[in-house]
Coordinates of C-alpha atoms in Angstrom, one line a residue:
G1 CA -5.7 23.6 -26.5
T2 CA -5.1 20.1 -25.8
V3 CA -1.9 19.4 -24.0
R4 CA -1.9 15.7 -24.6
D5 CA -4.2 12.9 -25.5
D6 CA -3.6 9.3 -24.5
A7 CA -5.3 6.0 -24.6
V8 CA -4.0 3.5 -21.9
T9 CA -4.5 -0.1 -21.6
E10 CA -3.4 -1.7 -18.4
T11 CA -3.4 -5.4 -17.7
N12 CA -2.5 -6.9 -14.3
A13 CA -2.3 -10.5 -13.3
G14 CA -1.5 -11.7 -9.7
V15 CA -1.1 -14.9 -7.6
Y16 CA -1.1 -15.3 -3.8
G17 CA -0.1 -18.1 -1.7
E18 CA -0.4 -18.5 2.2
V19 CA 0.5 -21.0 4.9
E20 CA -0.6 -20.6 8.4
T21 CA 1.0 -22.8 11.2
R22 CA -0.4 -23.1 14.7
W23 CA 2.5 -24.1 16.9
T24 CA 0.9 -24.0 20.2
E25 CA -2.5 -22.8 21.6
A26 CA -0.9 -19.4 22.0
I27 CA 1.5 -19.1 19.0
R28 CA 0.6 -19.1 15.3
T29 CA 2.5 -17.7 12.2
T30 CA 1.6 -16.9 8.7
L31 CA 3.8 -16.8 5.8
G32 CA 2.8 -15.5 2.5
L33 CA 4.0 -14.8 -1.0
R34 CA 2.3 -12.6 -3.8
G35 CA 3.4 -12.3 -7.3
D36 CA 2.2 -9.6 -9.7
A37 CA 2.8 -8.9 -13.3
F38 CA 1.9 -5.7 -15.2
R39 CA 1.6 -4.6 -18.9
F40 CA 1.1 -1.0 -19.8
D41 CA 0.2 -0.1 -23.4
V42 CA 0.1 3.8 -24.1
A43 CA -1.1 5.2 -27.3
S44 CA -0.3 9.0 -27.2
D45 CA -0.9 11.7 -29.6
R46 CA 2.9 12.1 -29.8
A47 CA 4.8 8.9 -31.1
A48 CA 7.7 9.6 -28.6
N49 CA 5.3 9.2 -25.7
S50 CA 3.7 5.8 -27.0
G51 CA 4.8 2.4 -26.2
T52 CA 4.5 -0.7 -24.0
R53 CA 6.2 -1.5 -20.8
T54 CA 6.0 -4.7 -18.7
A55 CA 7.1 -5.2 -15.1
A56 CA 6.8 -8.0 -12.5
L57 CA 7.4 -8.1 -8.7
A58 CA 7.4 -10.7 -5.9
S59 CA 6.2 -9.5 -2.4
P60 CA 6.7 -11.8 0.7
K61 CA 4.7 -11.4 3.8
A62 CA 5.0 -12.8 7.4
G63 CA 2.9 -12.6 10.5
L64 CA 3.0 -13.7 14.1
V65 CA 0.1 -13.9 16.6
L66 CA 0.7 -14.4 20.4
G67 CA -2.4 -15.3 22.4
P68 CA -5.2 -15.2 23.2
W69 CA -4.9 -14.5 26.9
A70 CA -8.0 -13.1 28.6
D71 CA -9.6 -12.5 25.2
T72 CA -6.6 -10.5 24.2
E73 CA -3.8 -11.2 21.6
V74 CA -0.7 -9.4 20.3
Y75 CA 0.3 -9.5 16.7
L76 CA 3.2 -8.6 14.4
N77 CA 3.0 -8.3 10.7
A78 CA 5.8 -7.3 8.0
G79 CA 6.2 -7.6 4.5
L80 CA 7.0 -6.0 1.0
G81 CA 4.6 -4.6 -1.4
Y82 CA 4.4 -2.1 -4.2
H83 CA 2.3 0.6 -5.9
S84 CA 2.2 1.2 -9.7
N85 CA 3.1 4.4 -11.3
D86 CA 1.0 6.3 -13.9
A87 CA 1.1 4.3 -17.0
R88 CA 2.0 7.3 -19.1
G89 CA 4.9 8.1 -17.1
T90 CA 6.4 4.7 -17.8
V91 CA 6.8 5.2 -21.6
I92 CA 7.1 9.1 -21.7
T93 CA 10.2 10.6 -23.2
V94 CA 9.1 14.2 -24.0
D95 CA 7.3 16.6 -21.7
P96 CA 4.1 17.5 -23.7
A97 CA 3.7 21.0 -22.3
S98 CA 7.4 22.1 -22.7
G99 CA 9.0 19.7 -25.2
A100 CA 11.9 19.0 -23.0
A101 CA 13.2 15.4 -22.8
V102 CA 12.3 13.5 -19.7
D103 CA 13.1 10.1 -18.4
P104 CA 10.4 7.5 -17.9
V105 CA 9.6 6.3 -14.5
D106 CA 9.6 2.7 -13.0
P107 CA 6.4 0.9 -13.6
L108 CA 6.3 -0.6 -10.0
V109 CA 7.7 1.0 -6.9
R110 CA 8.8 -1.2 -4.0
T111 CA 7.2 -0.5 -0.5
R112 CA 8.0 -2.0 3.0
A113 CA 5.7 -2.1 5.9
A114 CA 5.4 -3.4 9.3
E115 CA 2.9 -3.2 12.3
V116 CA 2.6 -4.3 15.8
G117 CA -0.8 -4.3 17.6
V118 CA -3.0 -5.6 20.3
R119 CA -6.7 -6.6 19.9
T120 CA -8.9 -7.4 22.7
A121 CA -12.5 -8.5 23.4
A122 CA -11.9 -8.5 27.3
V123 CA -14.8 -5.9 27.8
A124 CA -18.2 -7.5 27.2
G125 CA -19.5 -6.4 23.7
L126 CA -16.5 -4.4 22.8
Q127 CA -13.8 -5.2 20.2
S128 CA -10.8 -2.8 20.3
T129 CA -7.6 -2.8 18.5
V130 CA -4.5 -0.6 18.8
S131 CA -1.7 -0.8 16.4
L132 CA 1.6 0.8 15.5
W133 CA 2.7 0.7 11.9
A134 CA 5.3 2.1 9.5
I135 CA 5.4 2.2 5.6
G136 CA 8.4 3.1 3.5
L137 CA 8.1 3.9 -0.3
D138 CA 11.1 4.0 -2.7
S139 CA 9.0 6.8 -4.4
E140 CA 6.0 8.8 -3.4
L141 CA 3.3 9.7 -5.9
V142 CA 2.3 13.5 -5.9
F143 CA -0.4 15.4 -7.6
V144 CA 0.7 17.9 -10.4
G145 CA -1.9 20.6 -10.8
D146 CA -1.0 21.7 -14.3
A147 CA -0.8 18.0 -15.7
G148 CA -4.0 17.0 -13.9
G149 CA -2.2 13.8 -12.8
T150 CA 0.5 12.3 -10.6
E151 CA 4.2 12.0 -10.9
A152 CA 6.9 10.1 -9.1
S153 CA 8.8 12.0 -6.4
D154 CA 11.2 11.2 -3.6
A155 CA 11.2 8.3 -1.3
S156 CA 9.1 8.7 1.9
R157 CA 8.2 7.2 5.1
H158 CA 4.7 7.0 6.8
V159 CA 4.5 6.3 10.6
G160 CA 1.3 6.2 12.6
V161 CA -0.9 4.7 15.3
E162 CA -4.6 3.5 14.9
W163 CA -7.3 2.8 17.4
A164 CA -10.4 1.0 16.3
N165 CA -13.5 0.4 18.5
Y166 CA -16.8 -1.5 17.9
L167 CA -19.3 -1.8 20.6
V168 CA -22.4 -3.7 20.7
A169 CA -24.2 -2.1 23.6
T170 CA -27.5 -3.9 23.2
D171 CA -29.1 -5.9 20.5
W172 CA -30.5 -2.6 19.0
L173 CA -27.6 -0.3 19.6
Q174 CA -24.1 -0.4 18.3
L175 CA -21.3 2.4 18.6
A176 CA -18.1 2.7 16.5
L177 CA -15.1 5.0 16.7
D178 CA -11.8 4.8 14.8
V179 CA -8.8 7.2 15.4
A180 CA -5.8 7.3 13.2
L181 CA -2.8 9.6 13.5
T182 CA 0.2 9.7 11.0
R183 CA 3.3 11.4 10.4
S184 CA 4.5 11.5 6.8
R185 CA 7.7 12.8 5.5
F186 CA 9.9 12.7 2.5
L187 CA 13.3 11.2 3.1
D188 CA 16.8 12.6 1.8
V189 CA 15.5 16.1 1.4
P190 CA 16.3 19.1 3.7
E191 CA 14.4 19.2 6.9
G192 CA 11.7 22.0 6.6
E193 CA 11.2 21.0 3.0
D194 CA 10.1 17.4 3.7
R195 CA 6.3 17.6 4.0
I196 CA 4.2 15.3 1.8
E197 CA 1.5 17.5 0.1
N198 CA -2.1 16.4 1.1
S199 CA -0.9 13.7 3.6
L200 CA -3.4 13.5 6.2
G201 CA -2.2 13.5 9.9
R202 CA -5.5 13.0 11.7
V203 CA -8.5 10.8 10.7
I204 CA -11.4 10.2 12.9
T205 CA -14.7 8.4 12.1
G206 CA -17.4 7.2 14.2
G207 CA -21.0 6.4 14.3
V208 CA -24.2 5.4 16.4
Y209 CA -26.4 2.6 14.9
L210 CA -29.9 1.8 16.1
G211 CA -32.1 -1.0 15.0
R212 CA -32.1 -4.8 14.4
L213 CA -31.9 -7.0 11.3
D214 CA -35.6 -6.5 10.7
G215 CA -37.7 -3.4 11.4
W216 CA -36.6 0.2 11.4
M217 CA -33.1 1.3 11.8
A218 CA -31.3 4.7 12.0
S219 CA -27.8 5.8 12.2
L220 CA -25.6 8.8 12.5
Q221 CA -22.0 9.0 11.2
V222 CA -19.3 11.5 11.6
R223 CA -15.9 11.9 9.4
H224 CA -13.3 14.3 10.5
L225 CA -10.1 14.9 8.4
G226 CA -7.5 16.9 10.1
P227 CA -5.4 19.8 8.5
R228 CA -2.8 18.9 5.8
P229 CA 0.1 20.4 4.3
L230 CA -0.2 21.8 0.7
T231 CA 3.4 22.8 0.3
A232 CA 6.7 21.0 1.1
D233 CA 7.6 23.6 3.9
G234 CA 4.1 23.3 5.4
A235 CA 3.5 27.1 5.1
V236 CA 0.2 26.5 3.2
T237 CA -2.3 24.1 4.7
A238 CA -5.8 22.8 4.0
A239 CA -8.3 23.5 6.9
A240 CA -9.6 20.4 8.8
S241 CA -13.2 19.4 7.9
T242 CA -15.8 17.4 9.7
L243 CA -18.9 16.0 8.0
L244 CA -22.1 14.3 9.4
G245 CA -24.4 11.8 7.7
A246 CA -27.7 10.2 8.8
K247 CA -29.6 7.3 7.7
V248 CA -33.1 6.0 8.3
G249 CA -34.7 3.0 6.9
T250 CA -36.7 -0.2 7.3
R251 CA -36.5 -3.8 6.4
V252 CA -39.4 -6.3 6.2
G253 CA -38.5 -9.8 5.1
R254 CA -36.6 -9.5 1.7
V255 CA -37.5 -5.7 1.1
A256 CA -35.4 -2.9 2.4
L257 CA -36.1 1.0 2.1
A258 CA -33.7 3.6 3.2
A259 CA -33.1 7.5 3.0
D260 CA -29.4 8.7 3.5
V261 CA -28.8 12.3 4.2
L262 CA -25.4 13.3 3.0
N263 CA -23.5 16.4 4.5
L264 CA -26.3 16.7 7.1
L265 CA -25.2 20.2 8.2
D266 CA -24.7 21.4 4.7
S267 CA -20.9 22.1 5.2
D268 CA -19.0 24.1 2.6
A269 CA -15.6 22.5 3.7
A270 CA -13.3 21.5 0.9
D271 CA -13.5 18.0 -0.1
V272 CA -10.0 18.2 -2.0
S273 CA -7.5 21.2 -1.8
Y274 CA -4.3 21.9 -3.8
F275 CA -1.8 24.8 -3.9
Y276 CA -0.2 25.6 -7.4
A277 CA 0.3 28.2 -9.9
S278 CA -2.7 29.0 -12.2
R279 CA -3.8 31.8 -14.6
L280 CA -7.0 33.7 -15.1
P281 CA -7.7 36.2 -17.8
G282 CA -5.5 39.3 -17.4
E283 CA -3.1 37.7 -14.8
P284 CA 0.6 37.3 -15.6
A285 CA 1.7 34.6 -18.0
A286 CA 3.6 32.8 -15.2
G287 CA 0.5 32.4 -13.3
V288 CA -0.3 33.0 -9.6
D289 CA 0.2 30.5 -6.7
D290 CA -3.1 30.0 -5.1
L291 CA -5.4 27.6 -3.4
H292 CA -7.6 25.4 -5.5
I293 CA -10.3 23.4 -4.0
H294 CA -13.3 21.2 -4.7
P295 CA -16.1 21.7 -2.3
V296 CA -17.9 18.8 -0.7
P297 CA -21.2 18.3 -2.4
P298 CA -24.1 20.2 -0.7
R299 CA -26.8 18.6 1.6
S300 CA -28.5 15.9 -0.5
V301 CA -30.9 12.9 0.0
R302 CA -30.4 9.6 -1.4
L303 CA -33.2 7.1 -1.5
T304 CA -32.6 3.4 -2.1
A305 CA -34.7 0.3 -2.3
S306 CA -33.3 -3.3 -2.4
V307 CA -34.8 -6.8 -2.6
R308 CA -33.0 -9.8 -1.5
L309 CA -33.6 -12.9 -3.9

């Protein structure tokens, strides 16, 4: 039967201001301030889980850029931000599955972030950026299989490095390669039980693009997602996946035609993976801990036509 039935109306209004100052030819700064206000209105099939909640938050930002020297500059950014929690969790008082009393979650969760990086165009035709970054969250959102949604969890920290490259080799050939490596952990929990489920540690994307603005064009893209933990101790992991896609098309004047081949090699990799208890007919009432996946769509072709007015 139905565990819960909710209608949610979420309203958000935001404003952002920024001031950029160039102190010298090689030093410039940016100061910004963002303000957000939210209103959550939940109408549940249980009166105890219905209600309205409002919240507001101010998020300052700051940035410093040094350079360029030899077509290279160094930058540093830092600031505060947020993520919003599931609207249903902001007014909930009773677990719809067990009937137990539960505490509502904060509507908005504070985040803190900083990055330092170097970007360069010193090599002719190549734009390259390397950055180190860190993000801290007062509460991480995690997926709950039985509920089919997310819930607030412990505080967390994500630290990573990213390398982005875009090369214009000729007027008809471009190459791209992006690599991101990340370490994600819960805070204030025992070591060995601090993995964040489904946090990606490695992402690689790239592509080869052939063609000009008019005439024929073609491309080949790759997306690699590394293995990721599905349990807090890392004992169960989702396998890495690599997908290829291709595109061919032509543009004549204002008219463009294209054919995209998705999942070019017809991979049967999992697009999404979770590990939790579920129950099939004949299995114990408590369920069985097992892997649950959603496979990537099979190889398919998408045709598009567009006209620029």
